[in-house]
Coordinates of N, CA and C and ligand atoms in Angstrom, one line a residue:
X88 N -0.2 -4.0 -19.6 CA 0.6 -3.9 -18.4 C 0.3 -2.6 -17.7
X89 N 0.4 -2.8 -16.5 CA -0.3 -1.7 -16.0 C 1.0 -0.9 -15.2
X90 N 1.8 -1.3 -14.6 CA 3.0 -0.6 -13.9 C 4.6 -1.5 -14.8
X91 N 5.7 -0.7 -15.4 CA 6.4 -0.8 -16.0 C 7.9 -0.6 -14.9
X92 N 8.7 -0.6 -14.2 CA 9.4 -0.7 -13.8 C 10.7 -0.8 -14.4
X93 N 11.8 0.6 -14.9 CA 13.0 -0.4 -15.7 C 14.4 0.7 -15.4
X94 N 15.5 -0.6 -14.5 CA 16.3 -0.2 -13.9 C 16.3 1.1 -13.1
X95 N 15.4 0.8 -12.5 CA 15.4 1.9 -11.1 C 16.8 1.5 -10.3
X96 N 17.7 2.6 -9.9 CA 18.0 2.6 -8.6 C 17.7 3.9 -7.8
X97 N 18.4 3.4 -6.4 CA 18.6 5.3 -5.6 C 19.0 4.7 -4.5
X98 N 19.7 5.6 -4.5 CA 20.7 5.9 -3.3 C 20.8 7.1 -2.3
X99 N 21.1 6.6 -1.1 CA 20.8 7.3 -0.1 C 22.6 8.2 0.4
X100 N 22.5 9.2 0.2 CA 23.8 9.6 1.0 C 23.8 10.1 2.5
X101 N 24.9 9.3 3.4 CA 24.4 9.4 4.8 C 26.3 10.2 5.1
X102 N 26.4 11.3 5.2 CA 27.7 11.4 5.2 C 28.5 11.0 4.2
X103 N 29.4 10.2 4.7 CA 30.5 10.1 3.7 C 29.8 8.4 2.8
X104 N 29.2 8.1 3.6 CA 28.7 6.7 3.3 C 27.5 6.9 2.5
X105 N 27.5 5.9 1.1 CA 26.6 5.8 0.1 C 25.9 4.4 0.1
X106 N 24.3 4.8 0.1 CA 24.1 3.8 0.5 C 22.9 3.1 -0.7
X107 N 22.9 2.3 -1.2 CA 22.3 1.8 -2.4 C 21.2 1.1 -2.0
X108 N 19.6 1.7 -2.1 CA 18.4 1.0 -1.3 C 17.8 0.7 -2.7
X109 N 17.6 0.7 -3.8 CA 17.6 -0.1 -4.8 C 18.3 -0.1 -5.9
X110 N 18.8 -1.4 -6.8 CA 19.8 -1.7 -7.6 C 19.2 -1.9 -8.6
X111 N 19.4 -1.0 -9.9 CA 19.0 -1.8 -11.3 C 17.8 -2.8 -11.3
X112 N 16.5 -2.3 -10.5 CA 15.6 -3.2 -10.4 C 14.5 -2.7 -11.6
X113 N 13.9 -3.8 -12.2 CA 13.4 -3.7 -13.3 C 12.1 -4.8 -12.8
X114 N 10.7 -4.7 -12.9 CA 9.5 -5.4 -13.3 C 8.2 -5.1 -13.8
X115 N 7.2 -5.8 -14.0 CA 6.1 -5.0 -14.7 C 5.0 -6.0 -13.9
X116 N 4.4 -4.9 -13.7 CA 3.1 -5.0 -12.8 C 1.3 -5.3 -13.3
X117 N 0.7 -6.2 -13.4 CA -0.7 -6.4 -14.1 C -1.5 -5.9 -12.8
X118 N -2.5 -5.1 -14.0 CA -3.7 -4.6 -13.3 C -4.7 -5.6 -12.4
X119 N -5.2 -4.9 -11.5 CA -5.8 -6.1 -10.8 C -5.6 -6.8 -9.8
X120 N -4.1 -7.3 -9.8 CA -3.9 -8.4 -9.3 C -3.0 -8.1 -7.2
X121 N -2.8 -8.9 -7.0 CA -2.5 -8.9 -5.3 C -1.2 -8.9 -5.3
X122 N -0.2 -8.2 -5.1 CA 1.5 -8.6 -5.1 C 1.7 -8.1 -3.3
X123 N 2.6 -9.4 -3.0 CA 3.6 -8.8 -1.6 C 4.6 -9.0 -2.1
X124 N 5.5 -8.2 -1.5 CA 6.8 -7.6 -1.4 C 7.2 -8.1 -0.4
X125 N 8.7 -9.2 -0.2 CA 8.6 -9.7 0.9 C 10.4 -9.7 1.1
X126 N 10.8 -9.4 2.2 CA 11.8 -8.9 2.4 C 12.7 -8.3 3.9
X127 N 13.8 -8.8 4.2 CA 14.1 -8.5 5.4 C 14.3 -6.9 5.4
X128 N 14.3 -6.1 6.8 CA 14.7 -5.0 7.1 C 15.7 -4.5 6.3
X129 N 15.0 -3.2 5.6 CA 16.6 -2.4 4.8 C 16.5 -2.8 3.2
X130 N 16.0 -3.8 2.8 CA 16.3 -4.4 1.7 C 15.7 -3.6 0.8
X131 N 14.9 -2.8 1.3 CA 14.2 -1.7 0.2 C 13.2 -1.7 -0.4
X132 N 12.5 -2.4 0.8 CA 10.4 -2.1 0.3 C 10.0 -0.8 -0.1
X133 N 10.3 -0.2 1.7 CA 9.5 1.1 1.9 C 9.9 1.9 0.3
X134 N 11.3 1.9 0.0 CA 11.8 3.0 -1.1 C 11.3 2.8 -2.2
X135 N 11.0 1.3 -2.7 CA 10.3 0.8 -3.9 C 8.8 1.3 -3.9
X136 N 8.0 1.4 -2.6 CA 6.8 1.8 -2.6 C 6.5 3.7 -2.7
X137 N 7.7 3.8 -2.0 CA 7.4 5.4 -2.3 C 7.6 5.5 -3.9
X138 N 8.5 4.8 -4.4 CA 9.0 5.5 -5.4 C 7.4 5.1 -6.8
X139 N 7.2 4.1 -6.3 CA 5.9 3.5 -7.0 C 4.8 4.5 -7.0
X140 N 4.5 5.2 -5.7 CA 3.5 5.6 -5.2 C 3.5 7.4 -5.4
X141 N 5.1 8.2 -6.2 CA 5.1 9.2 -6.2 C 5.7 10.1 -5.4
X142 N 6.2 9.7 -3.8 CA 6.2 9.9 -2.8 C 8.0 10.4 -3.0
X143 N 8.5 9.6 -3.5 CA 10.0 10.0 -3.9 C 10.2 9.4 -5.4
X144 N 11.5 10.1 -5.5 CA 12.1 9.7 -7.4 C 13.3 8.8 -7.1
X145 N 13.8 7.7 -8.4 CA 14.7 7.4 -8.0 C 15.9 7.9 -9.3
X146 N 17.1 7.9 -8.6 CA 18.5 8.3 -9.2 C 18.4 8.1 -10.5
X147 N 17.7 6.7 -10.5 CA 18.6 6.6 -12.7 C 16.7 5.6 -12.8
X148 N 16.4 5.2 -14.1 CA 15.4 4.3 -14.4 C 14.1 4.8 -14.4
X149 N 12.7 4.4 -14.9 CA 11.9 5.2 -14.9 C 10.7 4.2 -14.7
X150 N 9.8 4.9 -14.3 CA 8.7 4.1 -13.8 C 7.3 4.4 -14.7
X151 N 6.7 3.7 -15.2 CA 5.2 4.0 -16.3 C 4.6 3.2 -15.6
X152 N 3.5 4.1 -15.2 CA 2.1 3.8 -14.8 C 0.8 4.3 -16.0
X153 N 0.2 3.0 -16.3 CA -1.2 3.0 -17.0 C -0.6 4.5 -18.7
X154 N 0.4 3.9 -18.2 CA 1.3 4.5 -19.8 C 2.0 5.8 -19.2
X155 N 1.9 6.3 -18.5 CA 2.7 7.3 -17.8 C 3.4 7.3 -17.3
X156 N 4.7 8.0 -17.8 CA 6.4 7.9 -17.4 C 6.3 8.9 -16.0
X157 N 5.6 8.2 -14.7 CA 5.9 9.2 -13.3 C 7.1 9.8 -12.7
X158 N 8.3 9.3 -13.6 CA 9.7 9.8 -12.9 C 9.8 10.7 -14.1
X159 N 8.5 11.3 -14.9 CA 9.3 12.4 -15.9 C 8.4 13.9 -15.1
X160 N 7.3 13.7 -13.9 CA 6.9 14.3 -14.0 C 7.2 15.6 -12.9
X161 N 6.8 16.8 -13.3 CA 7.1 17.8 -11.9 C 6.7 17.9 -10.8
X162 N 6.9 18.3 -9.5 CA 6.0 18.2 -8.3 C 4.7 18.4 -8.4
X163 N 4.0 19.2 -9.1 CA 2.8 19.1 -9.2 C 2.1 18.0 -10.3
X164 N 2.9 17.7 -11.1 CA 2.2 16.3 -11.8 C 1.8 15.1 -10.6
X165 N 2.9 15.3 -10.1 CA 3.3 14.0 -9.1 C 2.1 14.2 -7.8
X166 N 1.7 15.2 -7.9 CA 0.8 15.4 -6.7 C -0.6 14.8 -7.5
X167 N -1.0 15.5 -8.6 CA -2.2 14.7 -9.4 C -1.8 13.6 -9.2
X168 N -1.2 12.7 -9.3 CA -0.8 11.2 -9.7 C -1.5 10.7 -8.5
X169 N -0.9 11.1 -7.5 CA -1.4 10.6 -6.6 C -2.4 10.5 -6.1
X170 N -2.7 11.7 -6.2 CA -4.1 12.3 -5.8 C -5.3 11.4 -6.8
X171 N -5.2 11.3 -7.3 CA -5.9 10.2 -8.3 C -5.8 8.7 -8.3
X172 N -4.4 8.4 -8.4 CA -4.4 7.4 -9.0 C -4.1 6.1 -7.4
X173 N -3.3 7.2 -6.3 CA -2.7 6.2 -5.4 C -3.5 6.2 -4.1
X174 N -3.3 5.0 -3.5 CA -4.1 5.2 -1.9 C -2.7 4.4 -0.9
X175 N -2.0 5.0 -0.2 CA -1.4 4.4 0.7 C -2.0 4.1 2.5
X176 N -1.5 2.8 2.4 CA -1.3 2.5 3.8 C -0.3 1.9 4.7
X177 N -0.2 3.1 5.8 CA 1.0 2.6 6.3 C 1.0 1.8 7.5
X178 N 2.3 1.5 8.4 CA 2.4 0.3 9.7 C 1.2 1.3 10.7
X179 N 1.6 2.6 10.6 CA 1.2 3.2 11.9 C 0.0 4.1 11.9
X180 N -0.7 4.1 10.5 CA -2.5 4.0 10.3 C -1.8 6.0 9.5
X181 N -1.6 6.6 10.0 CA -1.2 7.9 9.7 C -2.7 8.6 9.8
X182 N -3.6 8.6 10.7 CA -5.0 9.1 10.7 C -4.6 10.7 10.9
X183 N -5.8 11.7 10.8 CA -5.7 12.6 11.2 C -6.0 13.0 12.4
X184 N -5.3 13.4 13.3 CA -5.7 13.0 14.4 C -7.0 13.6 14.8
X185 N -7.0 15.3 14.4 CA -8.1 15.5 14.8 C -9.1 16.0 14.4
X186 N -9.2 14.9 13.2 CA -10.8 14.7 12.5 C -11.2 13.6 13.0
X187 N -12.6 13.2 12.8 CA -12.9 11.8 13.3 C -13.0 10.8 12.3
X188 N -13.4 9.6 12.6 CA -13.3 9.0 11.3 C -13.7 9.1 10.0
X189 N -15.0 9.7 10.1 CA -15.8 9.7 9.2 C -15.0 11.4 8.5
X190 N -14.7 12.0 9.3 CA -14.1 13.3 8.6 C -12.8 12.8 7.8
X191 N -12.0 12.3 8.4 CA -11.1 11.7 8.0 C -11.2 10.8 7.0
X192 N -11.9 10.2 6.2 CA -12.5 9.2 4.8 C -13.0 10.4 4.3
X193 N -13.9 11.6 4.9 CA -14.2 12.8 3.5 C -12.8 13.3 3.2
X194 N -12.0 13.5 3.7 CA -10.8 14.5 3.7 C -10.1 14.1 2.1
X195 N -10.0 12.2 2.3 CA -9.2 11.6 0.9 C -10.9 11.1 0.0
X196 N -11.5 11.3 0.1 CA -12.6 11.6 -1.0 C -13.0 12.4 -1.8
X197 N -12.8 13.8 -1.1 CA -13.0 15.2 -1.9 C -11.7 15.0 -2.9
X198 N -10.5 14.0 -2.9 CA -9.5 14.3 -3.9 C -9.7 13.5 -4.9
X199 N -11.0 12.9 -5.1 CA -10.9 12.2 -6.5 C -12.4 12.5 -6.8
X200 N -12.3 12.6 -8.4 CA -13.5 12.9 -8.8 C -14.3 11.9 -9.0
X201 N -13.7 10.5 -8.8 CA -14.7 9.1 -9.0 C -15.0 8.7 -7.3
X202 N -14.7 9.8 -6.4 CA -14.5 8.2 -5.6 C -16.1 7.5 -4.8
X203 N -15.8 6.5 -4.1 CA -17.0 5.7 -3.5 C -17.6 6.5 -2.0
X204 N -18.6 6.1 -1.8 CA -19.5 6.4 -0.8 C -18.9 5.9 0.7
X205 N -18.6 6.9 1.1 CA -18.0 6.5 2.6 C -18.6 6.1 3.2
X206 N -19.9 6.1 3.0 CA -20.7 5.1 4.3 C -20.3 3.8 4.0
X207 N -20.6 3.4 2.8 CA -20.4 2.0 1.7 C -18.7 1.5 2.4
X208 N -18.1 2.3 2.3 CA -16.5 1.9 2.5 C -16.3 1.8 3.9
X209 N -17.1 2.1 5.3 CA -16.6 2.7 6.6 C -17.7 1.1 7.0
X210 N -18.5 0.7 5.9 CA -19.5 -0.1 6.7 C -18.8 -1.6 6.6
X211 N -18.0 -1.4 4.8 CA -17.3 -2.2 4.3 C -16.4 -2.7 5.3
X212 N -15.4 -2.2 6.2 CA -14.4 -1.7 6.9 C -15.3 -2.3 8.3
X213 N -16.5 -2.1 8.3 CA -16.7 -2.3 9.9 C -16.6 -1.4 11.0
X214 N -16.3 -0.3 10.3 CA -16.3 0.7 11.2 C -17.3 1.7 11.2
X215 N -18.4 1.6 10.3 CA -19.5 2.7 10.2 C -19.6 3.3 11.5
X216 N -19.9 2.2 12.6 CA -20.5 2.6 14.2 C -19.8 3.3 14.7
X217 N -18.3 3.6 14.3 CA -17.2 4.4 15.2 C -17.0 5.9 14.3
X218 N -18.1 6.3 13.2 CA -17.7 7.1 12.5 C -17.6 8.4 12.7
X219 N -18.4 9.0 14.5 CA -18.2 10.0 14.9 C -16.9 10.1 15.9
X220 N -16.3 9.0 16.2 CA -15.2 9.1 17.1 C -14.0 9.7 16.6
X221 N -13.2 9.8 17.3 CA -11.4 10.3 17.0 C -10.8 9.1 16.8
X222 N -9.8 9.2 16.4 CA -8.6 8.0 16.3 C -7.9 7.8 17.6
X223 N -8.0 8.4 18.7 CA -6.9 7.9 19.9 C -8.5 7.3 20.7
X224 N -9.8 7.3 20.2 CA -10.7 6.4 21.0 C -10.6 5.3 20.0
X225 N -10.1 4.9 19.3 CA -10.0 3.3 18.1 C -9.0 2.5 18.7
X226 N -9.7 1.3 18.4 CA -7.6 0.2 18.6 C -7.3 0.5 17.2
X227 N -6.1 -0.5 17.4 CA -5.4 -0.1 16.8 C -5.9 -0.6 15.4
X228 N -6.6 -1.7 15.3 CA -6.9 -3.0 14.4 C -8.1 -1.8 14.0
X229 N -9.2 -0.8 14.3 CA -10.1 -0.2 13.8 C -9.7 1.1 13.3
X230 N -8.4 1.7 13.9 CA -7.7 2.8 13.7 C -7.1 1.9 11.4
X231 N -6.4 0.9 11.4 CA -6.2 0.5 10.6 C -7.3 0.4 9.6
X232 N -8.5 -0.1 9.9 CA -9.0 -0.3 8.9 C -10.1 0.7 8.5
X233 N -9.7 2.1 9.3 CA -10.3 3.6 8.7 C -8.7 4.3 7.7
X234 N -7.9 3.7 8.3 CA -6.8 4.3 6.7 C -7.1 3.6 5.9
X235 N -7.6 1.7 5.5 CA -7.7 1.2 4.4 C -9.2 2.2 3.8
X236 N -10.0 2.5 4.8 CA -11.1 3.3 3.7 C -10.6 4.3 3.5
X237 N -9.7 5.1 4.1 CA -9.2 6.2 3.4 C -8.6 6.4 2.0
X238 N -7.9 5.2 1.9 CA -7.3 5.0 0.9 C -8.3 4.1 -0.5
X239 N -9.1 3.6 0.3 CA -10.2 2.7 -0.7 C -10.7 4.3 -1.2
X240 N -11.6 5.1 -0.4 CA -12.3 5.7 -1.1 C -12.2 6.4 -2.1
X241 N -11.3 7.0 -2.2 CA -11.1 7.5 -3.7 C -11.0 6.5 -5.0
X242 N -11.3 5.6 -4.4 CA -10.9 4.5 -5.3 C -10.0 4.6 -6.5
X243 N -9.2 4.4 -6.2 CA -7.7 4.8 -7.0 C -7.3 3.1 -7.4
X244 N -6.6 3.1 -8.8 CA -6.3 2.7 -9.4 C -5.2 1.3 -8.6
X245 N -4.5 2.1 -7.6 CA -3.2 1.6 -7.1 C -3.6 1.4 -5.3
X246 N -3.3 0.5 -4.4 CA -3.1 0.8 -3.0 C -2.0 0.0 -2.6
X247 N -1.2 1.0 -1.9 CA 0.3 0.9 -1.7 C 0.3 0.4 -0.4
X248 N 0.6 -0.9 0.7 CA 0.1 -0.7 1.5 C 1.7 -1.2 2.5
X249 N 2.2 -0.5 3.2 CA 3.6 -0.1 4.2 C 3.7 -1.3 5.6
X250 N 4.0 -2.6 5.7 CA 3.8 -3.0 6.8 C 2.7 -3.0 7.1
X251 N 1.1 -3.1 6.7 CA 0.4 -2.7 6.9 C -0.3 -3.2 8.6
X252 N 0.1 -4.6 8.5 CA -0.2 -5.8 9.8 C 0.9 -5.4 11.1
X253 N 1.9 -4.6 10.7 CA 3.0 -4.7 11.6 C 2.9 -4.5 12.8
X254 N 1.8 -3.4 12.8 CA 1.8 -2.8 14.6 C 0.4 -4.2 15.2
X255 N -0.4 -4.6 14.5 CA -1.0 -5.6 14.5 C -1.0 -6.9 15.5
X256 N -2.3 -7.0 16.7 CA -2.0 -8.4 16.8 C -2.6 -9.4 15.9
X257 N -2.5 -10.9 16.0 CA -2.7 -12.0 14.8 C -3.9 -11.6 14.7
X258 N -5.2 -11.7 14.7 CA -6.7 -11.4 15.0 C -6.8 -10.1 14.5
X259 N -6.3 -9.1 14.5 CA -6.8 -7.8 13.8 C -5.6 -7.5 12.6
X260 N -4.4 -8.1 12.7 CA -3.9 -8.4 11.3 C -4.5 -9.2 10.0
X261 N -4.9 -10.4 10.7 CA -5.8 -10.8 9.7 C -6.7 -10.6 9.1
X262 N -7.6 -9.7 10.1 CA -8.7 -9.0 9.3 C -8.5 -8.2 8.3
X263 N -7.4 -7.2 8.4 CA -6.9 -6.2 7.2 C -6.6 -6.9 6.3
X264 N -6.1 -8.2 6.7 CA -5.1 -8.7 5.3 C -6.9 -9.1 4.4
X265 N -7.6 -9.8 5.0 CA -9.3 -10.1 4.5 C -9.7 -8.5 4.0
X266 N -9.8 -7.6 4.7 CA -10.3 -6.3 4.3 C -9.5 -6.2 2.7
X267 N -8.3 -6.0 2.6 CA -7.5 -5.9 1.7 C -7.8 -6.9 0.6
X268 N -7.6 -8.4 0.8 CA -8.1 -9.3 -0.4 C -10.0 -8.7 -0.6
X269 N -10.6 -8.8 -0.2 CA -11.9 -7.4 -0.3 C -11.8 -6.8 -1.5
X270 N -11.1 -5.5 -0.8 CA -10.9 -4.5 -2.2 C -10.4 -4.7 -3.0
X271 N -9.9 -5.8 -3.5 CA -8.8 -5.9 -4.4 C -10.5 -6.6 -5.6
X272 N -11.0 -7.4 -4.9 CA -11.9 -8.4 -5.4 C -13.1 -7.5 -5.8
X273 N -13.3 -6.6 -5.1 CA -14.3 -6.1 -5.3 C -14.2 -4.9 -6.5
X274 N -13.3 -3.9 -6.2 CA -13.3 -3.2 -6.6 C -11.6 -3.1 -8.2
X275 N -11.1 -4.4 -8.3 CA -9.9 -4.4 -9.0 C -8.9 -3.9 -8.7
X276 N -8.8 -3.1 -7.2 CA -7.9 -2.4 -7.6 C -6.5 -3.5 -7.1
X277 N -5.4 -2.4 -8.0 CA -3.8 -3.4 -7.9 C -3.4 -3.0 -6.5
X278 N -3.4 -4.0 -5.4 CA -2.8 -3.9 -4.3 C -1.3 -4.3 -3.8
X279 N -0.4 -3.3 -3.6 CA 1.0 -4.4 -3.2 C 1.0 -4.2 -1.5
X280 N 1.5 -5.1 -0.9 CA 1.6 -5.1 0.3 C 3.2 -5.5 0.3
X281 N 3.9 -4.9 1.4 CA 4.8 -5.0 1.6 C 5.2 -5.1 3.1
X282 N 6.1 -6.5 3.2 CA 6.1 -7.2 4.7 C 6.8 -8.0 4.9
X283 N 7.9 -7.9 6.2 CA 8.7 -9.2 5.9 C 8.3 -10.5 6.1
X284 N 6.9 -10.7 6.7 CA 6.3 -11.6 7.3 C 5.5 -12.5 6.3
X285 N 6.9 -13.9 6.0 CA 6.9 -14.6 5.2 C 5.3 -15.3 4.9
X286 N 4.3 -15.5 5.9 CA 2.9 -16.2 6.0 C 2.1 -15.0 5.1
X287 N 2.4 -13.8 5.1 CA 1.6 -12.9 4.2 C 1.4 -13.2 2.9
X288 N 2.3 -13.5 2.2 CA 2.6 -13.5 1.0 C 2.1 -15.1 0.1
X289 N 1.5 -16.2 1.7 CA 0.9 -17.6 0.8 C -0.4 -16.7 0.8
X290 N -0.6 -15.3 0.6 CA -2.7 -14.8 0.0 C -2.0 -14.2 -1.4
X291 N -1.0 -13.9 -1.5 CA -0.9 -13.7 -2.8 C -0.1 -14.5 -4.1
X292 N -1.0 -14.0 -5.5 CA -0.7 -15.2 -6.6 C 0.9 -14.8 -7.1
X293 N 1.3 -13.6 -6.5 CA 2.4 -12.9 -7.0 C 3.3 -12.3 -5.9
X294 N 4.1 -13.0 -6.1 CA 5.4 -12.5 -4.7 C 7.0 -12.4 -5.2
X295 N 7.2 -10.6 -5.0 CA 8.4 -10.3 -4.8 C 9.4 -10.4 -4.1
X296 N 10.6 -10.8 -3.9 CA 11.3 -11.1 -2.9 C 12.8 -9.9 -3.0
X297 N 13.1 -9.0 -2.2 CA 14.0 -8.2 -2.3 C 14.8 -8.4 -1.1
X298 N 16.1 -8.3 -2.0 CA 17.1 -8.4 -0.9 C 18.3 -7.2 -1.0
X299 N 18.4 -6.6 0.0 CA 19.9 -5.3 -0.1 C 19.3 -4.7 -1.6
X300 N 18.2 -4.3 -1.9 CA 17.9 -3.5 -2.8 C 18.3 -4.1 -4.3
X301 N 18.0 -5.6 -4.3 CA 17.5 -6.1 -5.3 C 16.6 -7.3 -5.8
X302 N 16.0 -7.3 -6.6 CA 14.6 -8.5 -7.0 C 15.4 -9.6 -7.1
X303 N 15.3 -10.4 -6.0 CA 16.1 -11.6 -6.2 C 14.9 -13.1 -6.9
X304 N 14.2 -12.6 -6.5 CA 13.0 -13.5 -7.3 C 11.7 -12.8 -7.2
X305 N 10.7 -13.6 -8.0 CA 9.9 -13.0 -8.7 C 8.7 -14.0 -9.0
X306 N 7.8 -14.6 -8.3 CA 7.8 -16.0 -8.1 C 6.0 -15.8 -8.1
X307 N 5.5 -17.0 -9.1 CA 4.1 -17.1 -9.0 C 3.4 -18.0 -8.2
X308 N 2.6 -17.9 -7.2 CA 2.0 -18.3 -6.3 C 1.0 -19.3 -6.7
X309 N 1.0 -20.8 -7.7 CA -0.3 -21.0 -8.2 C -1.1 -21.6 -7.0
X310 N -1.4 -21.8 -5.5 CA -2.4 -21.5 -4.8 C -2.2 -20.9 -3.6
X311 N -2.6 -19.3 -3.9 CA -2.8 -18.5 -3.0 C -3.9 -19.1 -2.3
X312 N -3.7 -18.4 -1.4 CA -4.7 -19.1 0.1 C -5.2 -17.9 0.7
X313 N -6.4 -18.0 1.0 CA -7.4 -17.1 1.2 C -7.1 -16.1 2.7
X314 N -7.0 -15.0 2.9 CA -6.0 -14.2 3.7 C -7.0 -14.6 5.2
X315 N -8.2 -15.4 4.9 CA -8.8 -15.8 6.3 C -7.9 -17.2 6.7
X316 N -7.3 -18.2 5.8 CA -6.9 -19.1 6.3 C -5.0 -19.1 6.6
X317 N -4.6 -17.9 6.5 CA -2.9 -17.8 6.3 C -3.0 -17.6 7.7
X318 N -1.4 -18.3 8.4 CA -1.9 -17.8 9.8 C -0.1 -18.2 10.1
X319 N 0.2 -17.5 11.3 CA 1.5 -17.6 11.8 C 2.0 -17.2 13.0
Ligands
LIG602 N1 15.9 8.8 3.9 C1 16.9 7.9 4.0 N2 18.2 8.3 4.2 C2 19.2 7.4 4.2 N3 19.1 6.1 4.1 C3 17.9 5.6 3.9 C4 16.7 6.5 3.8 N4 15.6 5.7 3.6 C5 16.1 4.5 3.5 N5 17.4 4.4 3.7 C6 18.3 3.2 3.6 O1 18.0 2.5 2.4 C7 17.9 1.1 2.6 C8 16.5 0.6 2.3 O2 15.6 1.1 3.2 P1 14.0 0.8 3.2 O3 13.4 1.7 4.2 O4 13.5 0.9 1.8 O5 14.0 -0.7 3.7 P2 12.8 -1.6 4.1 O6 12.9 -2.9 3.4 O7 11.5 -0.9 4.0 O8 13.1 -1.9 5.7 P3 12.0 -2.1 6.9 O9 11.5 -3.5 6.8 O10 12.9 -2.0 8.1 O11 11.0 -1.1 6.8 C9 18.3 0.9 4.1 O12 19.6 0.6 4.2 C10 18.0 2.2 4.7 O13 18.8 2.4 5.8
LIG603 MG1 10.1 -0.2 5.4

């Protein structure tokens, strides 16, 4: 088992008001494989993915990754973890702005000591041609698929990936969701995507369903459909 999950919660204090963004949630995660996370507004993706991803801790429960207890570790453990093991991607690409693309894929490459060939991953991506540009000369759909090499290149164990389609129109969403079934296939790595957008989740064999910050199902997909033919 590759990610261990057991009774996580955490809660948010907003003033006087406590607010519970996950409950006593417990699962375990296989290497390899494709999971969405599928879930209305609030219900507590984003917090489940940070908390996955190192990004934040939660209140009570503990999380083992590839046998490592990550909610036992100090801020600087937690920074290796990541730096190694995670690649996130978010709704709004989070590029830097002012490197260019190709600077921007060395930036998260120099942090792993395995990672792949950014030409190999930018060509992967489709974007080799744009690799002297900036990000405010990209759409948005090319701007996205230089964070998935960002995050591919280090080739990390895990990619976390935030709304990934959200800012997305149908046509360049789809392609990321294709880019993403890609890496998963090509390179193993364990992808979760996380999105309320019920059509995402017939590409994967494994789908979470959270609601107000709890796993209300947990449901095996036996025919995922290929992220070129999902459409909505
Ligand atoms: N930093 C924070 N401070 C206070 N409350 C927070 C914080 N982050 C999240 N919450 C609350 O925790 C709950 C879960 O939020 P979360 O962002 O995980 O939901 P989500 O499923 O990602 O929603 P969305 O689809 O809108 O991105 C929500 O009620 C949210 O308001
Ligand atoms: Mg969110």
């Amino acid at each position: 088992m590759f990610i261990e999950v057991v009774g996580v919660s955490k809660n948010y204090q907003v003033g006087e008001v406590k607010i519970c963004a996950l409950k006593d949630l417990s699962l375990n995660l296989d290497k390899g494989a494709l999971y969405v996370i599928l879930g209305p507004s609030g219900s507590g993706k984003t917090t489940l993915l940070n908390i996955l991803g190192g990004l934040d801790s939660p209140d009570k429960g503990k999380v083992i990754v590839d046998g490592e207890d990550i909610t036992a570790l100090d801020p600087k453990g937690l920074t290796l973890y990541r730096r190694k093991k995670v690649g996130f991607v978010f709704q709004f690409y989070n590029l830097v702005s002012s490197l260019t693309v190709l600077e921007n894929v060395l930036s998260t490459k120099y942090l792993s000591t395995d990672g792949l060939d950014p030409e190999e991953v930018l060509k992967t991506m489709g974007v080799w041609e744009h690799r002297a540009k900036f990000p405010f000369e990209l759409s948005g759909g090319e701007q996205q698929r230089v964070a998935i090499a960002r995050a591919v290149v280090k080739n990390p164990a895990l990619i976390l990936c935030d709304e990934p389609t959200g800012a997305l129109d149908f046509e360049n969403a789809k392609k990321v969701l294709e880019l993403l079934e890609d890496v998963n296939r090509k390179f193993g790595t364990t992808i979760i995507i996380a999105t309320h957008n019920v059509a995402v989740s017939r590409m994967s064999s494994k789908i979470m369903r959270l609601r107000s910050g709890e796993l209300v199902e947990f449901a095996e997909n036996p025919h995922p459909v290929p992220a070129k033919e999902v459409s909505w």
